[in-house]
Coordinates of C-alpha atoms in Angstrom, one line a residue:
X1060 CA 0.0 0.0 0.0
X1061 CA 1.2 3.4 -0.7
X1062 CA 2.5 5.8 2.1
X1063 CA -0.1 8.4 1.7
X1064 CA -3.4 6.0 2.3
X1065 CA -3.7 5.1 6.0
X1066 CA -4.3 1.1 6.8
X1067 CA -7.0 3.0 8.7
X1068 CA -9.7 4.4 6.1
X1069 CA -12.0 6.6 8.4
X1070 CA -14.5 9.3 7.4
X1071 CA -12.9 12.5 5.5
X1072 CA -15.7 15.1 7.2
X1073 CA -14.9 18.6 6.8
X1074 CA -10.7 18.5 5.4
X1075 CA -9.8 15.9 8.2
X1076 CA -9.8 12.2 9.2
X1077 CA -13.0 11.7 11.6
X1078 CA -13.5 8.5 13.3
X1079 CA -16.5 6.9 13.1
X1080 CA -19.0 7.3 16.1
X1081 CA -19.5 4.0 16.4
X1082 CA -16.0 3.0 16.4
X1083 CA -16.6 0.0 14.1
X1084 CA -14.6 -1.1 11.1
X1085 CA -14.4 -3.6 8.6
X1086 CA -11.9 -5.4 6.8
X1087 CA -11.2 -4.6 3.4
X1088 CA -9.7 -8.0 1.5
X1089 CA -7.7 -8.3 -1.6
X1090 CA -9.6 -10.1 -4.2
X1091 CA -5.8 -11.2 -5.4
X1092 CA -5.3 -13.4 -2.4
X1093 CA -8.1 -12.8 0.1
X1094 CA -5.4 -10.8 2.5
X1095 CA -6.3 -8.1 4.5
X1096 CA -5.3 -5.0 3.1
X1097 CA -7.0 -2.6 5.6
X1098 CA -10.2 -1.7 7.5
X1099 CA -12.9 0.7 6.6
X1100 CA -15.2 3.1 9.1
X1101 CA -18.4 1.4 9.7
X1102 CA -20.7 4.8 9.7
X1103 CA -23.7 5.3 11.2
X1104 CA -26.5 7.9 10.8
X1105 CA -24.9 9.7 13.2
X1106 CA -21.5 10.6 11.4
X1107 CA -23.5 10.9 8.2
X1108 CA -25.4 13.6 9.9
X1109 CA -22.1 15.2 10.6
X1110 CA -20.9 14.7 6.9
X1111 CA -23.8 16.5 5.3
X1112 CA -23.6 19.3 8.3
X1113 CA -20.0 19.9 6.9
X1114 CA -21.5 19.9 3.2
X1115 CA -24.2 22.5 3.8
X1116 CA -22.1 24.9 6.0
X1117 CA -19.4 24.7 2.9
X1118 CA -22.4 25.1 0.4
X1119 CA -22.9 28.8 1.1
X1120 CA -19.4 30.2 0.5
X1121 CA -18.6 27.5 -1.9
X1122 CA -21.9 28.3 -4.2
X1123 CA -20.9 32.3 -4.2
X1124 CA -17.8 31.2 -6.1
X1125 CA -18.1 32.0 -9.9
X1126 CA -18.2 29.2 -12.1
X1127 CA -14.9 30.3 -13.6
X1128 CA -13.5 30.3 -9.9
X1129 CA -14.6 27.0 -9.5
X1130 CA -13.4 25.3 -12.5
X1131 CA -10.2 26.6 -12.0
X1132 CA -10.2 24.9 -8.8
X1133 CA -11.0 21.8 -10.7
X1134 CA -8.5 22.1 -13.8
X1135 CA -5.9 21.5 -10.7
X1136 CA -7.3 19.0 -9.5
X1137 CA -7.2 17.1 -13.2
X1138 CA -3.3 18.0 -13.2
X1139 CA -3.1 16.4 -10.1
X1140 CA -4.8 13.2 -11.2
X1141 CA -2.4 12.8 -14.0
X1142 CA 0.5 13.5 -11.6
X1143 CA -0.8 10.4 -9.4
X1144 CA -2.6 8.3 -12.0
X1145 CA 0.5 5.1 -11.3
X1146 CA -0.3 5.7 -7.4
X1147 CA -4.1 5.8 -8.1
X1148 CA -4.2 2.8 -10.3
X1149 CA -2.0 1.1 -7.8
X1150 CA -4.8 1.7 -5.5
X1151 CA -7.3 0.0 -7.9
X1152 CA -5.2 -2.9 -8.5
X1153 CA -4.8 -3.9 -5.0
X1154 CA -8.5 -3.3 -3.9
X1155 CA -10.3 -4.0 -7.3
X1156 CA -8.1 -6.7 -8.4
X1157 CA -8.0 -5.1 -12.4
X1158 CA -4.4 -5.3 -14.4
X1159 CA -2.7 -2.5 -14.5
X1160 CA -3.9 -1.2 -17.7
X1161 CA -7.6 -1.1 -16.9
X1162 CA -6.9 0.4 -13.6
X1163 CA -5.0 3.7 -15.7
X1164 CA -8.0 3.3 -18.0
X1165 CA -10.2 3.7 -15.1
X1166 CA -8.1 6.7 -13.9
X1167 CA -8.0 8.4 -17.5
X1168 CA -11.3 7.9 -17.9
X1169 CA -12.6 9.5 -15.0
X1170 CA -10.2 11.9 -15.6
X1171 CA -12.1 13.2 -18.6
X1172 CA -15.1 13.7 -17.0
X1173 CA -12.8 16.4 -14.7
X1174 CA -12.0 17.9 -17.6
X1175 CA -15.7 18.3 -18.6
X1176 CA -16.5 19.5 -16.1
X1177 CA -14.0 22.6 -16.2
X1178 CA -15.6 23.3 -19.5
X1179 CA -19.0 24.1 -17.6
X1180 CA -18.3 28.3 -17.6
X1181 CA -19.2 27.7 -21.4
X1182 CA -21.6 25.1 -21.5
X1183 CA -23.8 26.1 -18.3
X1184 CA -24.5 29.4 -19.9
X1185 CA -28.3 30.5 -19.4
X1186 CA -29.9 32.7 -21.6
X1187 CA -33.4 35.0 -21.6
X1188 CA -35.9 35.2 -24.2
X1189 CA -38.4 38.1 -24.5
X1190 CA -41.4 36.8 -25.4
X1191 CA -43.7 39.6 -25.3
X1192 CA -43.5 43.1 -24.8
X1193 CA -44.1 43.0 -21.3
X1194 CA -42.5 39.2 -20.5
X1195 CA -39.1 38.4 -20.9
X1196 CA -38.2 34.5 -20.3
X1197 CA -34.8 33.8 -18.6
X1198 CA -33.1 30.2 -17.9
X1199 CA -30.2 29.8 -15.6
X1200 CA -28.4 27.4 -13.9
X1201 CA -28.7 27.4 -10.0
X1202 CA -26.8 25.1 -7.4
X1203 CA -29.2 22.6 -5.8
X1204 CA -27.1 22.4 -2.5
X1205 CA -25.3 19.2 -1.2
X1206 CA -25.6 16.3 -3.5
X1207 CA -24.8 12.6 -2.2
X1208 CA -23.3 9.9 -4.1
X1209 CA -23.2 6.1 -3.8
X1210 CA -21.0 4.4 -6.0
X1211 CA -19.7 0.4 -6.3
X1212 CA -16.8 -1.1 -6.3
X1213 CA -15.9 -1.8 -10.2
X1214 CA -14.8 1.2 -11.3
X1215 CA -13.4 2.8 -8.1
X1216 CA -11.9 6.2 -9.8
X1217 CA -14.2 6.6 -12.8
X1218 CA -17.5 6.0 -11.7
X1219 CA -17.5 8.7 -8.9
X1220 CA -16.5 11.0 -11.5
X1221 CA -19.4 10.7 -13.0
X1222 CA -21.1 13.1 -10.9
X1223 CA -18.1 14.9 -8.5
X1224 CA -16.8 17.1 -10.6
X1225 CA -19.9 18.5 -12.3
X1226 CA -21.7 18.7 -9.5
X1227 CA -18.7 20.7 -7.4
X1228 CA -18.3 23.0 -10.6
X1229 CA -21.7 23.9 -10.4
X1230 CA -21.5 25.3 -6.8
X1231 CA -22.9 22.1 -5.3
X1232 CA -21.3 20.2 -2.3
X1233 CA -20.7 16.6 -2.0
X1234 CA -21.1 13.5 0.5
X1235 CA -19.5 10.4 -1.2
X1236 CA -20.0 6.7 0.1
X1237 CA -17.9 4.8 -1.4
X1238 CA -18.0 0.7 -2.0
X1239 CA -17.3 -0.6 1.6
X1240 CA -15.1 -3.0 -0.5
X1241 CA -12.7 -0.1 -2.5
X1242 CA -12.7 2.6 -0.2
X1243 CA -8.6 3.1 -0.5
X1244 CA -8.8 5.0 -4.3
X1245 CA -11.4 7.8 -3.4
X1246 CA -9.7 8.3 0.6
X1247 CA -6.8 9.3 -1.6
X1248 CA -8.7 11.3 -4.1
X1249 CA -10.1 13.4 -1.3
X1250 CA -6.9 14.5 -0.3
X1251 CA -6.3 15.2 -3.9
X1252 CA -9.2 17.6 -3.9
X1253 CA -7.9 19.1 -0.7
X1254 CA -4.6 19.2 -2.5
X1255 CA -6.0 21.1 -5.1
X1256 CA -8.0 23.6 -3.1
X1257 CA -11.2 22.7 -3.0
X1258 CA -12.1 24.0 0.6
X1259 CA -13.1 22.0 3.6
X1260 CA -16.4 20.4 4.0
X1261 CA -16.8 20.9 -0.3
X1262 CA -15.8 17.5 -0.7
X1263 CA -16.8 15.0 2.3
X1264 CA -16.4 11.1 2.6
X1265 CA -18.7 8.8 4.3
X1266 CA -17.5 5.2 4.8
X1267 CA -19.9 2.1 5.3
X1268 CA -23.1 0.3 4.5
X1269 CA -26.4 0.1 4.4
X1270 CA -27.3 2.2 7.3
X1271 CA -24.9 5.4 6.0
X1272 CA -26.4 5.0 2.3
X1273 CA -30.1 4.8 4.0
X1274 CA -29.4 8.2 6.4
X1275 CA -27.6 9.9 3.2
X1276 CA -31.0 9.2 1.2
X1277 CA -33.4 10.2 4.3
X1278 CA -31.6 13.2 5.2
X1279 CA -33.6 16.3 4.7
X1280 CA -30.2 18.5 4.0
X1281 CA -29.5 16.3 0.9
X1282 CA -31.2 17.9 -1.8
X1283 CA -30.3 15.4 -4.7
X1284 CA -28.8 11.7 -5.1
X1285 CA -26.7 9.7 -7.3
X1286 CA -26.4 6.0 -7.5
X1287 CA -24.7 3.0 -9.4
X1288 CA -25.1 -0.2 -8.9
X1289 CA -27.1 -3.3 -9.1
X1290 CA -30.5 -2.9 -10.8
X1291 CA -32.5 -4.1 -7.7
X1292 CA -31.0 -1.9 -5.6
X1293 CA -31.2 1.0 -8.1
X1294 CA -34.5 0.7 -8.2
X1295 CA -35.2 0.7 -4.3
X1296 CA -33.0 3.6 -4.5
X1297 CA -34.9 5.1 -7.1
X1298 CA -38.5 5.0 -5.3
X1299 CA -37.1 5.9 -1.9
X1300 CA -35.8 9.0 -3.5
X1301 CA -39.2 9.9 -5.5
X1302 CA -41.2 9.2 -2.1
X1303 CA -38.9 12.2 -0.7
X1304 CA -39.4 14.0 -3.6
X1305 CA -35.6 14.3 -4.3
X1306 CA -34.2 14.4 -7.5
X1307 CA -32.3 11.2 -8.1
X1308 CA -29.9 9.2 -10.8
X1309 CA -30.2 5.5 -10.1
X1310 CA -28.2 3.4 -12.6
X1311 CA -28.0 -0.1 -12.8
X1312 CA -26.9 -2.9 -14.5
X1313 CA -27.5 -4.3 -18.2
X1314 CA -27.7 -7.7 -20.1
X1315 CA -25.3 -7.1 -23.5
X1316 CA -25.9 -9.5 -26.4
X1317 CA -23.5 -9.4 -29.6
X1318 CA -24.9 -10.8 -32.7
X1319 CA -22.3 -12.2 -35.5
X1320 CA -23.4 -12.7 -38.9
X1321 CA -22.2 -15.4 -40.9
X1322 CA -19.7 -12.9 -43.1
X1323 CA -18.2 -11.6 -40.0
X1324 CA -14.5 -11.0 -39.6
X1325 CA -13.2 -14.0 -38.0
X1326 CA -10.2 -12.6 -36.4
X1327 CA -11.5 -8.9 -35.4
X1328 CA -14.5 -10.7 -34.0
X1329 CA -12.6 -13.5 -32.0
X1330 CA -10.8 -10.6 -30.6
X1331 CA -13.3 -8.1 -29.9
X1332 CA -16.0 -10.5 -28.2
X1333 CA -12.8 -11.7 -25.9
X1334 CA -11.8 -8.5 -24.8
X1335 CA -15.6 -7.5 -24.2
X1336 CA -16.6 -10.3 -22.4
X1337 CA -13.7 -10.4 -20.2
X1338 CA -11.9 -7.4 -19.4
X1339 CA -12.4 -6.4 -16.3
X1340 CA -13.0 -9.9 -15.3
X1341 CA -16.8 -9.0 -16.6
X1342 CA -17.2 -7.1 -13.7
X1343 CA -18.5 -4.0 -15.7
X1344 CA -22.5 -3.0 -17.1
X1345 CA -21.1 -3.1 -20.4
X1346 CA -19.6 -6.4 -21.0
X1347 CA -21.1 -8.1 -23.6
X1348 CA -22.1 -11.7 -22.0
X1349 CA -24.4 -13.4 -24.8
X1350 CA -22.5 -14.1 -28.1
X1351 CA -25.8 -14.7 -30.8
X1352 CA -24.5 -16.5 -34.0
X1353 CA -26.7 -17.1 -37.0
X1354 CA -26.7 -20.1 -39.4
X1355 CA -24.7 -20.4 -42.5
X1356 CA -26.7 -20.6 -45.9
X1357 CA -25.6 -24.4 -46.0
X1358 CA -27.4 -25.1 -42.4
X1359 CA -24.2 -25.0 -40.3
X1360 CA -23.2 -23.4 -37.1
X1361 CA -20.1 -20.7 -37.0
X1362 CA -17.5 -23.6 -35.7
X1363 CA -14.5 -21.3 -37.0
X1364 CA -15.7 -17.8 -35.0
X1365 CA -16.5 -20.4 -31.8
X1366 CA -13.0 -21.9 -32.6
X1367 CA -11.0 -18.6 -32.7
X1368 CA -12.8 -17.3 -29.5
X1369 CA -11.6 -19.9 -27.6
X1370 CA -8.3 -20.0 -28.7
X1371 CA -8.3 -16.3 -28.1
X1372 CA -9.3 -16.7 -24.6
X1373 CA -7.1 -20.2 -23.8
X1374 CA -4.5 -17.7 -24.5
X1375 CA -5.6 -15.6 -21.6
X1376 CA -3.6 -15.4 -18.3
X1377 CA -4.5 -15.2 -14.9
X1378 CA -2.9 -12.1 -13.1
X1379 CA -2.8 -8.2 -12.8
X1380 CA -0.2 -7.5 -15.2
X1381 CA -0.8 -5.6 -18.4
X1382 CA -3.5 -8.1 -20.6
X1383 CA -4.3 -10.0 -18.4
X1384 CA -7.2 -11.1 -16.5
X1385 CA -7.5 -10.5 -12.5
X1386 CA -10.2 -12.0 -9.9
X1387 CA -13.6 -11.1 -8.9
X1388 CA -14.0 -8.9 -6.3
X1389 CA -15.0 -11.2 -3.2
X1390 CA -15.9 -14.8 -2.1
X1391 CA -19.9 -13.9 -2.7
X1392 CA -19.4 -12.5 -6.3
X1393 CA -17.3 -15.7 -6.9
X1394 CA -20.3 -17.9 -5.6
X1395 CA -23.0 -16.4 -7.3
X1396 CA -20.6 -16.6 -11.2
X1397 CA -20.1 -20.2 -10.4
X1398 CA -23.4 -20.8 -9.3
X1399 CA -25.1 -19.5 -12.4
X1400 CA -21.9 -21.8 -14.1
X1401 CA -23.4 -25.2 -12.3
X1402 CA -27.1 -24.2 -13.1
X1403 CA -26.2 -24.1 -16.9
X1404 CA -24.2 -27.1 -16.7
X1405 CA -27.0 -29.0 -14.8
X1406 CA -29.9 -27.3 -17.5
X1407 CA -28.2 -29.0 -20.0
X1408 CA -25.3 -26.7 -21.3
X1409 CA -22.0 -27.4 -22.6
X1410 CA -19.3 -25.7 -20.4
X1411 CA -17.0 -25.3 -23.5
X1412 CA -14.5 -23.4 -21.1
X1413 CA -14.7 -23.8 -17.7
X1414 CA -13.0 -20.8 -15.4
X1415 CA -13.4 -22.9 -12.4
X1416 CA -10.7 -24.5 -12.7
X1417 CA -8.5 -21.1 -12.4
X1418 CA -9.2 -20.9 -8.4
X1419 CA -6.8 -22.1 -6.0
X1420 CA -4.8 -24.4 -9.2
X1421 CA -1.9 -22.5 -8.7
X1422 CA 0.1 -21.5 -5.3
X1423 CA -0.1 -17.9 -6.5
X1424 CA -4.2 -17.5 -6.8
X1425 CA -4.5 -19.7 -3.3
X1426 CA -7.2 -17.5 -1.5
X1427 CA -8.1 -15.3 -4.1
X1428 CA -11.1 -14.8 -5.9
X1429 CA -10.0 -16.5 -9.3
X1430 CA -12.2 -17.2 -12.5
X1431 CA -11.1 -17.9 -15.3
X1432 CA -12.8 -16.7 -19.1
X1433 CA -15.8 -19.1 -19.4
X1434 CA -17.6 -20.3 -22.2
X1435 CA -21.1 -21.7 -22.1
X1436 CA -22.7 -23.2 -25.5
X1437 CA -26.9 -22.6 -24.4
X1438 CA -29.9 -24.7 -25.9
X1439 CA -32.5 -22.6 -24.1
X1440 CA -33.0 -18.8 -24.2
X1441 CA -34.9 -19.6 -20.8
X1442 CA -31.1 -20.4 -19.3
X1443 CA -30.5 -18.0 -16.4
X1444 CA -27.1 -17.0 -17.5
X1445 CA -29.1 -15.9 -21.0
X1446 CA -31.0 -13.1 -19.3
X1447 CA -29.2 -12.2 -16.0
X1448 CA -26.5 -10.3 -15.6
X1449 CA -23.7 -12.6 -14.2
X1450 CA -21.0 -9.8 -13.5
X1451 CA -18.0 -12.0 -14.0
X1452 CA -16.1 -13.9 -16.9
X1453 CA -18.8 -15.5 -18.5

């Protein structure tokens, strides 16, 4: 772990480390060998209270900023992002368990959205309209107040970005919870913003579960919400938001079929699917999981594309070096991928490839959360692995 990210990950309320009132942690494992790598603030209403106190005291100063002011801020705060980007996908690597090149990916990609977002003096420009003699029309842009934001654990730098830096641009304030199981990455982006200038109690972390994301929802200081995640649980965000009347952004996840026509470019598509399907170990909305191949005029199957894809993927190795393929992201995500593998197998699939055989086969992967790229040939469209999303290699 790097020097600057404490073993310890508490709150960051108002500039500063703040314990949690409860005095609870959790562990935080490695997915690369199921080791310990530190332990994360278990917060309670309480602290979140706290957090969004810090927010809306901040709000008033922070919102009298001009826009220019504040993306100026922000454009120092995407140089210093760049500066750190090995440290930060470092970070990733060792809580998130990607290869090094999709961890800088998921820096540089986040990174983009901070740059943006210091375009927002241009493109948050309001404008009035007279529409009659006596009635002129006018539309601007006006900071809501403090905005939370509950993100997962696959993309630990670039999904947060999604909505930090606009939102903070815009004269809004923020109260992040990030994944209980990648908190390391946005503790030391917080200190980044702080770094930058962004004053205290602008930016605030709240580390947990359940209980801190319920109270960040509830709380009557929080005037909007963002959430990715699971589609269940966007969805109970979602309504729990509209029965507040809050404004809210609930993503969640997806189901991505590819479809191959018989004149398809063998190699290309060989390569394409692969990387698709299991970069990232899967573990992203917008892997495509369901390969659809049509018949050849003369009746046949595509046996060459179904050849070439799994040569491409035999050639895969396990690990978190560049190309290659790292674990899940804990024992219950591993579960639930191999479940949906033995419920195919028992419906009636062929298990072309089996990724099973990647955990604990080697002395290096003993402990961690290892599956390797999986291949199921499917009979039925009714097959749960056809229409739910799996989230892993598959």
């Amino acid at each position: 772990m790097t020097n600057s990210v404490p073993r310890l990950i508490n709150n960051f309320i108002h500039g500063k480390q703040v314990i949690p009132s409860t005095s609870k942690y959790l562990p935080v494992h490695s997915p690369i060998d199921s080791s310990i790598i530190a332990s994360v603030a278990l917060s309670s209403k309480a602290d979140v209270d706290d957090a969004v106190q810090s927010a809306q005291t901040a709000f008033h100063s922070w919102s009298a900023l001009t826009t220019k002011s504040r993306a100026a801020i922000l454009l120092k705060f995407h140089a210093l992002v760049k500066d750190n980007s090995h440290e930060l996908a470092q970070l990733i690597v060792q809580e998130n368990g990607k290869n090094f090149t999709e961890a800088l990916a998921d820096v540089a990609k986040g990174n983009e959205t901070v740059e943006y977002a210091c375009s927002m003096p241009q493109l948050c420009q309001g404008k009035t309209l007279r529409v009659s003699s006596a009635v002129t029309c006018e539309d601007r842009r006006d900071a809501l107040g403090v905005v939370a934001s509950i993100v997962p654990f696959n993309f630990p730098f670039m999904v947060p970005m999604w909505t930090m830096p606009i939102a903070l641009v815009m004269g809004n304030t923020i109260v992040l919870k990030p994944s209980e199981k990648v908190p390391l990455t946005m503790y030391r982006t917080a200190e980044l913003l702080k770094e930058a200038g962004v004053p205290d109690g602008v930016v605030n972390l709240v580390q947990g579960g359940r209980e801190a994301v319920e109270s960040l929802i509830d709380h009557p200081d929080v005037r909007a919400v963002t959430f990715v995640g699971s589609s269940p649980i966007a969805k109970l965000v979602s309504d729990r938001c509209h029965s507040l009347h809050k404004r809210c952004t609930a993503l969640g996840g997806a189901k991505n079929h590819l479809v191959a026509l018989e004149d398809c470019d063998i190699p290309d598509t060989a390569r394409d699917v692969v990387v698709s399907a299991f970069g990232c170990a899967g573990q992203r909305c917008m892997a495509a999981s369901v390969l659809l191949t049509t018949k050849k005029g003369d009746g046949g199957s595509q046996q060459e594309l179904l050849g070439a894809i799994m040569a491409k993927a035999k050639s895969v190795e396990r690990g978190t070096g560049p190309g290659q393929l790292g674990p899940v992201i804990d024992e219950h995500s591993f579960n639930k991928i191999t479940t949906y593998i033995e419920e195919a197998e028992k419906s009636g699939a062929k298990i072309l490839m089996d990724g099973r055989s990647w955990n604990n086969s080697e002395p290096e992967s003993s402990g961690g959360n290892w599956i390797g790229p999986t291949i199921i040939q499917h009979s039925s469209a009714s097959d749960a692995a056809m229409m739910e999303e799996i989230f892993g290699p598959v």
